[in-house]
PDB file of C-alpha atoms in Angstrom:
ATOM      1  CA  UNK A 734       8.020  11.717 -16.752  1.00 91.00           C
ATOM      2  CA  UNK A 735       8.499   9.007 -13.650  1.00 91.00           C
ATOM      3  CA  UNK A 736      12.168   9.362 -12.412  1.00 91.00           C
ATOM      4  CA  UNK A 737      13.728   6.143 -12.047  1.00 88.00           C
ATOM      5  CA  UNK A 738      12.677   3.830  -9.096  1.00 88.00           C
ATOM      6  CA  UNK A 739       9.988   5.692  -8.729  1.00 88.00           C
ATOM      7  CA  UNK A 740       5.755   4.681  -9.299  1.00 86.00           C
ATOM      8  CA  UNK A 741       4.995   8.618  -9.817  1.00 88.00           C
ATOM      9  CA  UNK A 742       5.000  11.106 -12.588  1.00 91.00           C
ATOM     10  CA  UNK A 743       6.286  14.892 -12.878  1.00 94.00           C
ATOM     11  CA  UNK A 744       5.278  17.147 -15.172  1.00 94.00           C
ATOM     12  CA  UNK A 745       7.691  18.389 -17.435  1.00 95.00           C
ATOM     13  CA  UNK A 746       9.468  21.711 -16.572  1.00 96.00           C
ATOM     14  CA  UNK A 747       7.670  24.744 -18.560  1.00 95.00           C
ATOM     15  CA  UNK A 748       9.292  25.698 -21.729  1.00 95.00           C
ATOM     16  CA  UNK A 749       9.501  21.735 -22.737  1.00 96.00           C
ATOM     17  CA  UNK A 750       6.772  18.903 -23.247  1.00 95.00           C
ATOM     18  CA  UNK A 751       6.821  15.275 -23.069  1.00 93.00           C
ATOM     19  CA  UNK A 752       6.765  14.170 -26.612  1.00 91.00           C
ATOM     20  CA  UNK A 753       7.464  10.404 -26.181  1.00 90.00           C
ATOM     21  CA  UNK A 754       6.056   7.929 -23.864  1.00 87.00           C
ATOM     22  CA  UNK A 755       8.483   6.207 -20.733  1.00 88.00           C
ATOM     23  CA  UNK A 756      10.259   9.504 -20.428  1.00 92.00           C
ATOM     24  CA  UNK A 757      12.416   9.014 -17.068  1.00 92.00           C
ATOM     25  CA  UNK A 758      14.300  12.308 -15.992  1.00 94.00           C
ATOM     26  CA  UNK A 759      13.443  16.488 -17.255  1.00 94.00           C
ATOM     27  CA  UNK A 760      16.368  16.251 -19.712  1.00 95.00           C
ATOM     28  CA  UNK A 761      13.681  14.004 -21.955  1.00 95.00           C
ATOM     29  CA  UNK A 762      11.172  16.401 -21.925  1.00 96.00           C
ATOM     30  CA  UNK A 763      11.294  17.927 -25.572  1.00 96.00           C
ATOM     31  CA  UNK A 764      11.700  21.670 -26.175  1.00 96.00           C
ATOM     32  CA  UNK A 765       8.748  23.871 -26.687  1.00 96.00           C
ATOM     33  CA  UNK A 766       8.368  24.658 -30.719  1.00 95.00           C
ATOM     34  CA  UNK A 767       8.686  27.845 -31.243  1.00 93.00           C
ATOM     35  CA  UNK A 768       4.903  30.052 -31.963  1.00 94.00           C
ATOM     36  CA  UNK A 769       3.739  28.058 -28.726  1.00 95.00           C
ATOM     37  CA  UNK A 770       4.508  27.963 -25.411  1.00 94.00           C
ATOM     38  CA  UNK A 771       4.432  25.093 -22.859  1.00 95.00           C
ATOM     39  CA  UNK A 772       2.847  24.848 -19.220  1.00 94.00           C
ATOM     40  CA  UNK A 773       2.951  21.631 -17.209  1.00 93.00           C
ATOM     41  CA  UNK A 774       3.986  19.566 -19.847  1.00 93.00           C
ATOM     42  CA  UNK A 775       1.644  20.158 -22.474  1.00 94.00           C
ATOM     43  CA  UNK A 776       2.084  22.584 -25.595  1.00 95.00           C
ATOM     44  CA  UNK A 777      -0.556  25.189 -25.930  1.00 89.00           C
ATOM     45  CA  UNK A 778      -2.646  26.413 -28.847  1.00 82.00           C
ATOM     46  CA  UNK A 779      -0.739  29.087 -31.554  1.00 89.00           C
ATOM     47  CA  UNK A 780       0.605  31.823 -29.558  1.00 90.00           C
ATOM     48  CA  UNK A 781      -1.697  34.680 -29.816  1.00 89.00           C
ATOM     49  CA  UNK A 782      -1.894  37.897 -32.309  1.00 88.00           C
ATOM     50  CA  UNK A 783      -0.125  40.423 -30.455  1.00 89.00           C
ATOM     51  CA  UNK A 784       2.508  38.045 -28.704  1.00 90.00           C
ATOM     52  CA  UNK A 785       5.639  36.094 -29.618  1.00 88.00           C
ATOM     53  CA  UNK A 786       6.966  32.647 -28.557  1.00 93.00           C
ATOM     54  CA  UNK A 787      10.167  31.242 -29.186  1.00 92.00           C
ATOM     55  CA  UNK A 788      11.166  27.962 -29.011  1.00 94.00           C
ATOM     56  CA  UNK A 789      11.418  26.692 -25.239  1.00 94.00           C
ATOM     57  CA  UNK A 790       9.116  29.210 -24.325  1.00 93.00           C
ATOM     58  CA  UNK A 791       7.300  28.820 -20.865  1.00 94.00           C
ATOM     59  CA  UNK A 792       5.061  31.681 -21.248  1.00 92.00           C
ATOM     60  CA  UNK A 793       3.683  34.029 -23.949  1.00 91.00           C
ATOM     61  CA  UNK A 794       5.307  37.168 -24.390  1.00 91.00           C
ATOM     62  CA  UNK A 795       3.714  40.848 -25.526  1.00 92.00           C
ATOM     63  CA  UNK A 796       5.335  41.449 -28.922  1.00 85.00           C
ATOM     64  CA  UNK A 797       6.890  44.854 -29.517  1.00 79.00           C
ATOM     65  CA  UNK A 798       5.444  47.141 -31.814  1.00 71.00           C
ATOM     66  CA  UNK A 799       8.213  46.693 -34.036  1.00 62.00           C
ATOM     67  CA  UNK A 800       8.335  42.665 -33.643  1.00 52.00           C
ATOM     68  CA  UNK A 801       5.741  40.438 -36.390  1.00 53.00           C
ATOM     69  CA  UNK A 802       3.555  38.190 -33.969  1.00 49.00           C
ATOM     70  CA  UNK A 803       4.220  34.488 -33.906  1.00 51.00           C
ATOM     71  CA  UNK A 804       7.590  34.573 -34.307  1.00 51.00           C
ATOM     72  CA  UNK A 805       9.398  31.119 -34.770  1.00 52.00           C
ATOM     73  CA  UNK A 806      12.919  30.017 -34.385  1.00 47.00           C
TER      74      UNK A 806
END
């Protein structure tokens, strides 16, 4: 996103994505979908076997034994 009156761009915060074009402040940025995470903006591949990612998730987390991978909210 490019905050207002300015000519540069941010990357979202992690846990969201920019999803639309002409985005202008963080509270834009879209929420991660849950069985993905997101890192500098972008969302990532599936989360992988063996981890879960909820919705807004910045990072990939180690699923318990007890937890089905790939969880989504």
């Amino acid at each position: 996103y490019c905050p207002e009156g300015t000519t540069y761009g941010v990357l979202c915060p992690n846990g969201t994505y920019g999803a639309e074009v002409n985005l202008t402040s963080s509270l834009n940025c879209a929420s991660c979908p849950g069985g993905y995470y997101c890192v500098d903006g972008e969302v990532t591949d599936l989360c992988a076997g063996g981890y879960f990612c909820r919705s807004g998730a910045g990072s990939a987390r180690p699923a318990l034994p007890s937890i089905v991978t790939n969880i989504y909210d």
